[in-house]
Each structure stands twice: as C-alpha cells, then as structure tokens.
Short mmCIF file of N, CA and C in Angstrom, two decimals:
data_model
loop_
_atom_site.label_atom_id
_atom_site.label_comp_id
_atom_site.label_asym_id
_atom_site.label_seq_id
_atom_site.Cartn_x
_atom_site.Cartn_y
_atom_site.Cartn_z
N MET A 1 54.08 3.25 131.66
CA MET A 1 52.66 3.62 131.58
C MET A 1 52.12 3.78 132.99
N SER A 2 51.46 4.89 133.22
CA SER A 2 50.94 5.19 134.54
C SER A 2 49.58 4.55 134.75
N ASP A 3 49.32 4.15 135.98
CA ASP A 3 47.99 3.65 136.34
C ASP A 3 47.13 4.79 136.88
N GLY A 4 47.61 6.03 136.69
CA GLY A 4 46.86 7.20 137.14
C GLY A 4 47.23 7.67 138.52
N THR A 5 48.20 7.01 139.16
CA THR A 5 48.64 7.45 140.48
C THR A 5 49.79 8.44 140.31
N ALA A 6 50.12 9.12 141.40
CA ALA A 6 51.22 10.10 141.37
C ALA A 6 52.52 9.40 140.99
N LEU A 7 53.34 10.12 140.21
CA LEU A 7 54.62 9.59 139.75
C LEU A 7 55.75 10.52 140.16
N ALA A 8 56.93 9.98 140.26
CA ALA A 8 58.10 10.78 140.60
C ALA A 8 58.50 11.66 139.43
N GLY A 9 58.71 12.93 139.73
CA GLY A 9 59.15 13.87 138.71
C GLY A 9 60.66 13.90 138.61
N PRO A 10 61.19 14.84 137.84
CA PRO A 10 62.64 14.92 137.63
C PRO A 10 63.43 15.15 138.92
N ASP A 11 62.77 15.72 139.93
CA ASP A 11 63.44 15.95 141.21
C ASP A 11 63.14 14.86 142.23
N GLY A 12 62.42 13.82 141.81
CA GLY A 12 62.07 12.72 142.70
C GLY A 12 60.77 12.91 143.46
N ALA A 13 60.20 14.12 143.45
CA ALA A 13 58.94 14.38 144.15
C ALA A 13 57.77 13.79 143.36
N LEU A 14 56.80 13.28 144.09
CA LEU A 14 55.61 12.72 143.45
C LEU A 14 54.70 13.84 142.97
N ARG A 15 54.20 13.67 141.74
CA ARG A 15 53.29 14.65 141.15
C ARG A 15 52.16 13.93 140.42
N CYS A 16 51.11 14.70 140.12
CA CYS A 16 50.03 14.20 139.27
C CYS A 16 50.67 13.78 137.94
N PRO A 17 50.34 12.61 137.40
CA PRO A 17 51.04 12.11 136.21
C PRO A 17 50.91 13.00 134.98
N TRP A 18 49.81 13.74 134.85
CA TRP A 18 49.66 14.60 133.67
C TRP A 18 50.73 15.68 133.63
N ALA A 19 51.28 16.02 134.79
CA ALA A 19 52.24 17.12 134.88
C ALA A 19 53.63 16.77 134.41
N LEU A 20 53.88 15.50 134.14
CA LEU A 20 55.25 15.07 133.87
C LEU A 20 55.61 14.93 132.39
N SER A 21 54.68 15.24 131.50
CA SER A 21 54.97 15.03 130.08
C SER A 21 55.90 16.09 129.49
N THR A 22 55.91 17.30 130.07
CA THR A 22 56.81 18.36 129.58
C THR A 22 57.25 19.23 130.76
N ALA A 23 58.37 19.90 130.59
CA ALA A 23 58.85 20.82 131.62
C ALA A 23 57.85 21.95 131.85
N ASP A 24 57.18 22.38 130.77
CA ASP A 24 56.16 23.44 130.90
C ASP A 24 55.04 23.00 131.85
N TYR A 25 54.63 21.73 131.72
CA TYR A 25 53.59 21.22 132.60
C TYR A 25 54.06 21.13 134.05
N VAL A 26 55.30 20.71 134.27
CA VAL A 26 55.81 20.62 135.64
C VAL A 26 55.73 21.99 136.31
N THR A 27 56.20 23.00 135.62
CA THR A 27 56.17 24.36 136.18
C THR A 27 54.74 24.82 136.43
N TYR A 28 53.85 24.61 135.44
CA TYR A 28 52.45 25.02 135.60
C TYR A 28 51.81 24.28 136.77
N HIS A 29 52.02 22.98 136.85
CA HIS A 29 51.47 22.16 137.93
C HIS A 29 51.96 22.63 139.29
N ASP A 30 53.26 22.86 139.40
CA ASP A 30 53.86 23.20 140.70
C ASP A 30 53.56 24.62 141.14
N GLU A 31 53.45 25.53 140.20
CA GLU A 31 53.36 26.95 140.56
C GLU A 31 51.99 27.60 140.37
N GLU A 32 51.12 26.98 139.55
CA GLU A 32 49.85 27.64 139.25
C GLU A 32 48.61 26.79 139.47
N TRP A 33 48.59 25.59 138.91
CA TRP A 33 47.36 24.80 138.87
C TRP A 33 46.89 24.48 140.29
N GLY A 34 45.66 24.84 140.56
CA GLY A 34 45.06 24.56 141.86
C GLY A 34 45.32 25.61 142.92
N ARG A 35 46.05 26.65 142.55
CA ARG A 35 46.32 27.73 143.51
C ARG A 35 45.27 28.82 143.30
N PRO A 36 44.75 29.40 144.37
CA PRO A 36 43.66 30.37 144.25
C PRO A 36 44.00 31.56 143.37
N VAL A 37 43.09 31.84 142.46
CA VAL A 37 43.18 33.00 141.57
C VAL A 37 42.00 33.91 141.89
N HIS A 38 42.31 35.16 142.16
CA HIS A 38 41.27 36.16 142.43
C HIS A 38 41.50 37.37 141.54
N GLY A 39 40.45 38.16 141.38
CA GLY A 39 40.50 39.36 140.55
C GLY A 39 39.77 39.12 139.24
N ASP A 40 38.93 40.06 138.88
CA ASP A 40 38.10 39.90 137.69
C ASP A 40 38.93 39.66 136.43
N GLU A 41 40.00 40.42 136.25
CA GLU A 41 40.76 40.28 135.01
C GLU A 41 41.56 38.99 134.99
N ALA A 42 42.10 38.58 136.12
CA ALA A 42 42.81 37.30 136.18
C ALA A 42 41.84 36.15 135.89
N LEU A 43 40.64 36.24 136.42
CA LEU A 43 39.64 35.20 136.17
C LEU A 43 39.10 35.26 134.75
N PHE A 44 38.98 36.46 134.18
CA PHE A 44 38.58 36.59 132.78
C PHE A 44 39.62 35.93 131.88
N GLU A 45 40.89 36.14 132.18
CA GLU A 45 41.93 35.48 131.39
C GLU A 45 41.79 33.96 131.47
N ARG A 46 41.68 33.44 132.68
CA ARG A 46 41.59 31.99 132.85
C ARG A 46 40.34 31.43 132.19
N LEU A 47 39.21 32.12 132.34
CA LEU A 47 37.97 31.67 131.73
C LEU A 47 38.11 31.66 130.21
N SER A 48 38.74 32.69 129.66
CA SER A 48 38.94 32.77 128.21
C SER A 48 39.87 31.66 127.73
N LEU A 49 40.97 31.45 128.44
CA LEU A 49 41.92 30.41 128.02
C LEU A 49 41.31 29.02 128.14
N GLU A 50 40.50 28.78 129.17
CA GLU A 50 39.82 27.48 129.28
C GLU A 50 38.86 27.29 128.11
N ALA A 51 38.19 28.34 127.68
CA ALA A 51 37.30 28.23 126.53
C ALA A 51 38.10 27.93 125.26
N PHE A 52 39.23 28.60 125.08
CA PHE A 52 40.07 28.32 123.92
C PHE A 52 40.61 26.90 123.96
N GLN A 53 40.82 26.36 125.15
CA GLN A 53 41.35 25.00 125.28
C GLN A 53 40.35 23.95 124.87
N SER A 54 39.08 24.24 124.93
CA SER A 54 38.05 23.26 124.62
C SER A 54 38.36 22.53 123.31
N GLY A 55 38.51 21.21 123.40
CA GLY A 55 38.80 20.39 122.24
C GLY A 55 40.29 20.29 121.92
N LEU A 56 41.13 20.95 122.68
CA LEU A 56 42.58 20.93 122.46
C LEU A 56 43.27 20.49 123.75
N SER A 57 44.56 20.26 123.68
CA SER A 57 45.30 19.95 124.90
C SER A 57 45.70 21.26 125.57
N TRP A 58 45.79 21.23 126.90
CA TRP A 58 46.12 22.44 127.64
C TRP A 58 47.52 22.94 127.28
N ILE A 59 48.44 22.04 126.94
CA ILE A 59 49.80 22.47 126.62
C ILE A 59 49.80 23.41 125.40
N THR A 60 48.87 23.20 124.48
CA THR A 60 48.75 24.09 123.32
C THR A 60 48.46 25.52 123.76
N ILE A 61 47.57 25.65 124.73
CA ILE A 61 47.21 26.97 125.25
C ILE A 61 48.34 27.53 126.09
N LEU A 62 48.89 26.71 126.94
CA LEU A 62 49.95 27.14 127.85
C LEU A 62 51.13 27.72 127.07
N ARG A 63 51.50 27.06 126.01
CA ARG A 63 52.65 27.53 125.21
C ARG A 63 52.34 28.77 124.39
N ARG A 64 51.08 29.10 124.24
CA ARG A 64 50.68 30.30 123.50
C ARG A 64 50.15 31.40 124.42
N ARG A 65 50.28 31.20 125.71
CA ARG A 65 49.69 32.16 126.65
C ARG A 65 50.24 33.57 126.45
N ALA A 66 51.53 33.70 126.21
CA ALA A 66 52.11 35.04 125.97
C ALA A 66 51.47 35.67 124.73
N GLY A 67 51.24 34.87 123.70
CA GLY A 67 50.59 35.36 122.50
C GLY A 67 49.15 35.79 122.77
N PHE A 68 48.44 35.01 123.58
CA PHE A 68 47.07 35.38 123.95
C PHE A 68 47.06 36.69 124.72
N ARG A 69 47.99 36.82 125.66
CA ARG A 69 48.03 38.04 126.46
C ARG A 69 48.31 39.26 125.58
N ALA A 70 49.23 39.12 124.66
CA ALA A 70 49.54 40.23 123.75
C ALA A 70 48.34 40.54 122.86
N ALA A 71 47.70 39.52 122.33
CA ALA A 71 46.58 39.71 121.41
C ALA A 71 45.35 40.29 122.09
N PHE A 72 45.14 39.93 123.35
CA PHE A 72 43.93 40.34 124.08
C PHE A 72 44.24 41.38 125.17
N ALA A 73 45.20 42.25 124.91
CA ALA A 73 45.48 43.40 125.80
C ALA A 73 45.62 42.98 127.26
N ASP A 74 46.36 41.88 127.48
CA ASP A 74 46.56 41.35 128.84
C ASP A 74 45.24 41.05 129.55
N PHE A 75 44.21 40.80 128.76
CA PHE A 75 42.88 40.45 129.28
C PHE A 75 42.30 41.53 130.18
N LYS A 76 42.64 42.77 129.89
CA LYS A 76 42.01 43.90 130.57
C LYS A 76 40.58 43.98 130.02
N ILE A 77 39.62 43.79 130.87
CA ILE A 77 38.23 43.65 130.43
C ILE A 77 37.77 44.85 129.61
N ASP A 78 37.98 46.06 130.09
CA ASP A 78 37.50 47.24 129.36
C ASP A 78 38.19 47.38 128.01
N ALA A 79 39.47 47.05 127.94
CA ALA A 79 40.20 47.14 126.67
C ALA A 79 39.65 46.14 125.65
N VAL A 80 39.44 44.90 126.09
CA VAL A 80 38.92 43.87 125.17
C VAL A 80 37.49 44.20 124.78
N ALA A 81 36.71 44.73 125.71
CA ALA A 81 35.32 45.11 125.41
C ALA A 81 35.26 46.18 124.33
N ALA A 82 36.31 46.98 124.21
CA ALA A 82 36.35 48.05 123.21
C ALA A 82 36.93 47.61 121.87
N PHE A 83 37.30 46.34 121.75
CA PHE A 83 37.85 45.86 120.48
C PHE A 83 36.83 46.08 119.36
N THR A 84 37.35 46.43 118.20
CA THR A 84 36.53 46.73 117.02
C THR A 84 36.54 45.54 116.06
N ASP A 85 35.83 45.70 114.95
CA ASP A 85 35.86 44.68 113.91
C ASP A 85 37.28 44.52 113.37
N GLU A 86 38.03 45.61 113.33
CA GLU A 86 39.43 45.54 112.88
C GLU A 86 40.25 44.68 113.84
N ASP A 87 40.00 44.84 115.14
CA ASP A 87 40.69 44.01 116.14
C ASP A 87 40.31 42.54 115.96
N ARG A 88 39.04 42.29 115.72
CA ARG A 88 38.57 40.91 115.51
C ARG A 88 39.29 40.30 114.32
N ASN A 89 39.41 41.05 113.22
CA ASN A 89 40.10 40.54 112.04
C ASN A 89 41.58 40.29 112.35
N ARG A 90 42.18 41.17 113.15
CA ARG A 90 43.57 40.97 113.57
C ARG A 90 43.72 39.67 114.34
N LEU A 91 42.79 39.40 115.25
CA LEU A 91 42.83 38.18 116.04
C LEU A 91 42.67 36.94 115.16
N LEU A 92 41.78 37.03 114.19
CA LEU A 92 41.56 35.89 113.30
C LEU A 92 42.79 35.58 112.44
N ALA A 93 43.68 36.54 112.29
CA ALA A 93 44.90 36.35 111.50
C ALA A 93 46.13 36.11 112.37
N ASP A 94 45.98 36.12 113.69
CA ASP A 94 47.12 36.04 114.61
C ASP A 94 47.54 34.58 114.85
N ALA A 95 48.67 34.20 114.31
CA ALA A 95 49.17 32.83 114.46
C ALA A 95 49.67 32.54 115.88
N GLY A 96 49.76 33.56 116.72
CA GLY A 96 50.22 33.37 118.09
C GLY A 96 49.13 32.90 119.03
N ILE A 97 47.89 32.81 118.54
CA ILE A 97 46.77 32.33 119.35
C ILE A 97 46.05 31.22 118.58
N ILE A 98 44.97 30.74 119.13
CA ILE A 98 44.10 29.79 118.42
C ILE A 98 43.10 30.62 117.64
N ARG A 99 43.13 30.49 116.33
CA ARG A 99 42.30 31.35 115.47
C ARG A 99 40.94 30.70 115.20
N ASN A 100 40.20 30.50 116.26
CA ASN A 100 38.87 29.91 116.17
C ASN A 100 37.85 31.05 116.28
N ARG A 101 37.12 31.25 115.21
CA ARG A 101 36.18 32.37 115.13
C ARG A 101 35.18 32.38 116.30
N ALA A 102 34.59 31.24 116.60
CA ALA A 102 33.58 31.18 117.66
C ALA A 102 34.18 31.51 119.02
N LYS A 103 35.40 31.05 119.27
CA LYS A 103 36.04 31.30 120.57
C LYS A 103 36.49 32.75 120.68
N ILE A 104 36.97 33.30 119.59
CA ILE A 104 37.34 34.72 119.59
C ILE A 104 36.11 35.58 119.82
N ASP A 105 35.04 35.28 119.09
CA ASP A 105 33.80 36.05 119.25
C ASP A 105 33.25 35.94 120.68
N ALA A 106 33.35 34.74 121.26
CA ALA A 106 32.87 34.56 122.63
C ALA A 106 33.70 35.38 123.61
N THR A 107 35.01 35.42 123.41
CA THR A 107 35.88 36.20 124.30
C THR A 107 35.54 37.68 124.23
N LEU A 108 35.34 38.17 123.03
CA LEU A 108 34.97 39.59 122.86
C LEU A 108 33.60 39.87 123.47
N ALA A 109 32.65 38.99 123.22
CA ALA A 109 31.30 39.16 123.77
C ALA A 109 31.34 39.09 125.30
N ASN A 110 32.12 38.17 125.84
CA ASN A 110 32.21 38.04 127.30
C ASN A 110 32.81 39.30 127.92
N ALA A 111 33.82 39.86 127.27
CA ALA A 111 34.41 41.11 127.79
C ALA A 111 33.37 42.22 127.80
N ARG A 112 32.55 42.29 126.77
CA ARG A 112 31.53 43.34 126.71
C ARG A 112 30.49 43.16 127.82
N VAL A 113 30.14 41.91 128.10
CA VAL A 113 29.22 41.65 129.21
C VAL A 113 29.87 42.04 130.53
N LEU A 114 31.09 41.59 130.74
CA LEU A 114 31.78 41.82 132.02
C LEU A 114 32.08 43.29 132.26
N ALA A 115 32.26 44.05 131.19
CA ALA A 115 32.53 45.49 131.33
C ALA A 115 31.37 46.20 132.04
N GLY A 116 30.19 45.62 131.98
CA GLY A 116 29.03 46.21 132.64
C GLY A 116 28.83 45.75 134.08
N TRP A 117 29.67 44.86 134.55
CA TRP A 117 29.55 44.35 135.92
C TRP A 117 30.29 45.26 136.89
N SER A 118 29.93 45.19 138.12
CA SER A 118 30.62 45.92 139.18
C SER A 118 31.98 45.28 139.45
N PRO A 119 32.97 46.08 139.89
CA PRO A 119 34.26 45.50 140.24
C PRO A 119 34.11 44.40 141.30
N GLY A 120 34.76 43.28 141.05
CA GLY A 120 34.71 42.15 141.97
C GLY A 120 33.55 41.21 141.75
N GLU A 121 32.65 41.56 140.85
CA GLU A 121 31.44 40.75 140.66
C GLU A 121 31.74 39.38 140.05
N LEU A 122 32.66 39.34 139.07
CA LEU A 122 33.01 38.05 138.47
C LEU A 122 33.70 37.17 139.51
N ASP A 123 34.63 37.73 140.25
CA ASP A 123 35.34 37.00 141.30
C ASP A 123 34.34 36.42 142.29
N GLU A 124 33.42 37.27 142.75
CA GLU A 124 32.43 36.83 143.74
C GLU A 124 31.55 35.72 143.18
N LEU A 125 31.08 35.86 141.94
CA LEU A 125 30.21 34.85 141.34
C LEU A 125 30.94 33.52 141.22
N ILE A 126 32.14 33.55 140.69
CA ILE A 126 32.88 32.29 140.51
C ILE A 126 33.16 31.64 141.85
N TRP A 127 33.71 32.39 142.79
CA TRP A 127 34.09 31.80 144.07
C TRP A 127 32.89 31.38 144.92
N SER A 128 31.71 31.91 144.63
CA SER A 128 30.51 31.49 145.38
C SER A 128 30.15 30.04 145.06
N HIS A 129 30.76 29.50 144.01
CA HIS A 129 30.47 28.12 143.61
C HIS A 129 31.54 27.12 144.07
N ALA A 130 32.49 27.58 144.85
CA ALA A 130 33.52 26.68 145.37
C ALA A 130 32.88 25.71 146.36
N PRO A 131 33.08 24.41 146.16
CA PRO A 131 32.51 23.45 147.10
C PRO A 131 33.27 23.45 148.42
N ASP A 132 32.64 22.95 149.44
CA ASP A 132 33.27 22.80 150.75
C ASP A 132 34.32 21.69 150.63
N ALA A 133 35.59 22.05 150.84
CA ALA A 133 36.68 21.08 150.68
C ALA A 133 36.50 19.87 151.60
N ALA A 134 35.88 20.08 152.75
CA ALA A 134 35.70 18.98 153.70
C ALA A 134 34.75 17.92 153.19
N THR A 135 33.92 18.25 152.24
CA THR A 135 32.94 17.28 151.72
C THR A 135 33.44 16.54 150.48
N ARG A 136 34.64 16.91 150.00
CA ARG A 136 35.17 16.30 148.77
C ARG A 136 36.18 15.22 149.10
N ALA A 137 36.05 14.10 148.42
CA ALA A 137 37.03 13.02 148.58
C ALA A 137 38.35 13.44 147.93
N VAL A 138 39.44 13.05 148.55
CA VAL A 138 40.76 13.35 147.99
C VAL A 138 41.06 12.31 146.91
N PRO A 139 41.32 12.76 145.67
CA PRO A 139 41.56 11.79 144.60
C PRO A 139 42.90 11.07 144.78
N LYS A 140 42.88 9.75 144.61
CA LYS A 140 44.11 8.95 144.71
C LYS A 140 44.70 8.68 143.33
N THR A 141 43.82 8.60 142.32
CA THR A 141 44.26 8.39 140.94
C THR A 141 43.50 9.36 140.04
N LEU A 142 43.95 9.47 138.81
CA LEU A 142 43.25 10.34 137.86
C LEU A 142 41.82 9.90 137.62
N ALA A 143 41.55 8.62 137.79
CA ALA A 143 40.18 8.11 137.62
C ALA A 143 39.23 8.69 138.67
N ASP A 144 39.78 9.16 139.78
CA ASP A 144 38.96 9.74 140.85
C ASP A 144 38.63 11.21 140.62
N VAL A 145 39.19 11.81 139.58
CA VAL A 145 39.00 13.23 139.31
C VAL A 145 37.86 13.39 138.30
N PRO A 146 36.78 14.07 138.68
CA PRO A 146 35.65 14.23 137.76
C PRO A 146 35.94 15.25 136.66
N ALA A 147 35.17 15.20 135.60
CA ALA A 147 35.24 16.21 134.54
C ALA A 147 34.19 17.29 134.76
N VAL A 148 33.13 16.93 135.47
CA VAL A 148 32.00 17.82 135.74
C VAL A 148 31.49 17.50 137.14
N THR A 149 31.04 18.52 137.84
CA THR A 149 30.44 18.32 139.16
C THR A 149 29.14 19.12 139.22
N ASP A 150 28.39 18.90 140.28
CA ASP A 150 27.17 19.69 140.47
C ASP A 150 27.52 21.18 140.56
N GLU A 151 28.64 21.49 141.23
CA GLU A 151 29.05 22.88 141.38
C GLU A 151 29.46 23.50 140.05
N SER A 152 30.16 22.73 139.21
CA SER A 152 30.56 23.30 137.92
C SER A 152 29.36 23.48 137.01
N THR A 153 28.39 22.59 137.13
CA THR A 153 27.15 22.74 136.36
C THR A 153 26.40 23.99 136.81
N ALA A 154 26.35 24.20 138.11
CA ALA A 154 25.68 25.40 138.64
C ALA A 154 26.43 26.66 138.23
N LEU A 155 27.77 26.63 138.27
CA LEU A 155 28.56 27.78 137.85
C LEU A 155 28.33 28.08 136.38
N SER A 156 28.33 27.04 135.56
CA SER A 156 28.08 27.21 134.13
C SER A 156 26.73 27.87 133.89
N LYS A 157 25.71 27.39 134.57
CA LYS A 157 24.37 27.96 134.42
C LYS A 157 24.34 29.42 134.85
N ALA A 158 25.02 29.74 135.96
CA ALA A 158 25.03 31.11 136.46
C ALA A 158 25.74 32.04 135.49
N LEU A 159 26.85 31.59 134.93
CA LEU A 159 27.58 32.42 133.97
C LEU A 159 26.77 32.62 132.69
N LYS A 160 26.15 31.54 132.20
CA LYS A 160 25.32 31.65 130.98
C LYS A 160 24.12 32.57 131.22
N LYS A 161 23.52 32.44 132.39
CA LYS A 161 22.35 33.28 132.71
C LYS A 161 22.72 34.76 132.69
N ARG A 162 23.97 35.05 133.05
CA ARG A 162 24.45 36.43 133.07
C ARG A 162 24.98 36.88 131.70
N GLY A 163 24.89 36.00 130.70
CA GLY A 163 25.23 36.38 129.33
C GLY A 163 26.57 35.93 128.81
N LEU A 164 27.32 35.13 129.58
CA LEU A 164 28.63 34.68 129.13
C LEU A 164 28.50 33.45 128.23
N ARG A 165 29.47 33.31 127.31
CA ARG A 165 29.45 32.22 126.32
C ARG A 165 30.69 31.34 126.47
N PHE A 166 30.58 30.12 125.93
CA PHE A 166 31.66 29.14 125.96
C PHE A 166 32.05 28.81 127.40
N VAL A 167 31.04 28.62 128.23
CA VAL A 167 31.25 28.34 129.65
C VAL A 167 30.43 27.12 130.09
N GLY A 168 30.57 26.03 129.34
CA GLY A 168 29.86 24.81 129.70
C GLY A 168 30.37 24.21 131.00
N PRO A 169 29.70 23.20 131.53
CA PRO A 169 30.07 22.60 132.81
C PRO A 169 31.50 22.03 132.85
N THR A 170 31.97 21.47 131.74
CA THR A 170 33.34 20.93 131.72
C THR A 170 34.36 22.06 131.75
N THR A 171 34.11 23.11 130.98
CA THR A 171 34.98 24.28 131.00
C THR A 171 34.94 24.93 132.38
N ALA A 172 33.77 25.00 132.98
CA ALA A 172 33.64 25.59 134.31
C ALA A 172 34.42 24.76 135.33
N TYR A 173 34.39 23.44 135.20
CA TYR A 173 35.14 22.61 136.16
C TYR A 173 36.65 22.77 135.95
N ALA A 174 37.09 22.83 134.70
CA ALA A 174 38.51 23.06 134.44
C ALA A 174 38.96 24.38 135.05
N LEU A 175 38.10 25.40 134.96
CA LEU A 175 38.39 26.69 135.58
C LEU A 175 38.49 26.53 137.10
N MET A 176 37.58 25.78 137.69
CA MET A 176 37.58 25.57 139.13
C MET A 176 38.87 24.88 139.57
N GLN A 177 39.32 23.91 138.79
CA GLN A 177 40.58 23.23 139.11
C GLN A 177 41.77 24.17 138.98
N ALA A 178 41.83 24.87 137.87
CA ALA A 178 42.98 25.74 137.58
C ALA A 178 43.09 26.89 138.56
N CYS A 179 41.95 27.39 139.02
CA CYS A 179 41.93 28.60 139.86
C CYS A 179 41.79 28.31 141.34
N GLY A 180 41.91 27.05 141.73
CA GLY A 180 41.97 26.71 143.13
C GLY A 180 40.64 26.62 143.87
N LEU A 181 39.54 26.62 143.16
CA LEU A 181 38.25 26.42 143.83
C LEU A 181 38.15 25.01 144.36
N VAL A 182 38.83 24.09 143.70
CA VAL A 182 38.94 22.70 144.14
C VAL A 182 40.41 22.32 144.11
N ASP A 183 40.79 21.37 144.94
CA ASP A 183 42.16 20.85 144.94
C ASP A 183 42.12 19.43 144.41
N ASP A 184 42.41 19.29 143.11
CA ASP A 184 42.39 17.97 142.50
C ASP A 184 43.79 17.39 142.32
N HIS A 185 44.77 17.94 143.05
CA HIS A 185 46.07 17.27 143.10
C HIS A 185 45.84 15.93 143.79
N LEU A 186 46.48 14.89 143.28
CA LEU A 186 46.29 13.57 143.86
C LEU A 186 46.82 13.51 145.29
N ALA A 187 46.32 12.54 146.06
CA ALA A 187 46.65 12.43 147.47
C ALA A 187 48.16 12.41 147.72
N ALA A 188 48.91 11.72 146.87
CA ALA A 188 50.36 11.57 147.08
C ALA A 188 51.17 12.70 146.41
N CYS A 189 50.49 13.61 145.73
CA CYS A 189 51.18 14.67 144.98
C CYS A 189 51.81 15.68 145.93
N VAL A 190 53.02 16.12 145.60
CA VAL A 190 53.75 17.08 146.41
C VAL A 190 52.97 18.40 146.54
N SER A 191 52.12 18.72 145.56
CA SER A 191 51.37 19.98 145.60
C SER A 191 50.03 19.87 146.31
N ARG A 192 49.64 18.68 146.73
CA ARG A 192 48.36 18.50 147.41
C ARG A 192 48.34 19.32 148.69
N GLY A 193 47.37 20.21 148.80
CA GLY A 193 47.21 21.01 150.00
C GLY A 193 48.31 22.04 150.21
N ALA A 194 49.07 22.35 149.15
CA ALA A 194 50.19 23.27 149.27
C ALA A 194 49.75 24.70 149.53
N VAL A 195 48.51 25.01 149.20
CA VAL A 195 48.04 26.38 149.36
C VAL A 195 47.45 26.55 150.75
#
C-alpha cells in the first residue's frame, strides 16, 4: 500500500503511484501525461476525453481512446461539428466509447461552438490559464496534488462563458495536468521536469 509517494516501477525508476497499476498507465504516464499539448484539435480531443472521464476512471477512457477517435472523426472539429442526428444515434449505440447521452451531446455542441472560433483560439485560451511554474509547490505525495485550483476555476469559467459544456473546474484541472499546463509529477518521479 502506497503512502502517496513515488514508487519504483517495473524498470526500477520511481514514478507517481497511480501510474503503476497497469502497463497502459505506465506508458501514458511516461510518454503523455504532463507533456505540453498544443493545437486546437489535439486540445479538443483531450477536453472531450476528460469530460467523458468524469465519474469514471481514466483507464476506462484510455483503453477506449482508439474507439473514441474512430467514432469522433479523430476529433477534427469541423467534421464533428457537422455530425447529424444519425451520427448522434450511431454514437449512442457505439460500444467502443462511453455511451453517455449528455457527454455525447456536449462533445457535439462543443465542436459546433469551436468551429466558429479562429484557428489557434482554443489553444491560446487554454494556455493563457497556465500558472507560473515558479509559484507552484512541487508535490511530494499525491495528497499534495489539488483537484481544483484558482486557474482551473478561471479556465472553466472562460470556457463556459464562450459556450462550452462539461468543462467544470475539476475537468479543467485534469486537462491542465494531462496537457502540461502544470507539472504534477511527484518530486521523486522520473518524469518530473522531463519536458
């Protein structure tokens, strides 16, 4: 049982303890989580997947990511914005994704909103909420990692004000962690400061 500090992985390197429960998590932790993500469509994908994760474990989403990409046209904003009622019904019947009506509807609605934005606008809005790394304490244990911050609350408000759905402060903070706006790898973690 972990006390929330970094633990040795299969290769002996110390990692955040959440990353060690499955090989899928080790790969995601080492290669993606906390590394900067830029580009409107890449951020739309991550924002959508974080919304689908709400109330579920991330591994559920991670293992279905290929299904999500296939179902949502690789998260190409204009393509998803053009989805019809027939596409919505297809999504509701697709066992390769999470068939949650509210989350599917939010993803489609968000794509329609984003289709009206200028190129780079989503990237700029999200990254404008990245906190100054020098002002953040380096977490030593999982207990030191917040679920919500002032910045994630502000990001959530900004996204909602612009018409996006399923973007609460906790989802916004998970997005910030996943996309490298914050580095919440623990102090002793091999991935801390790797970017």
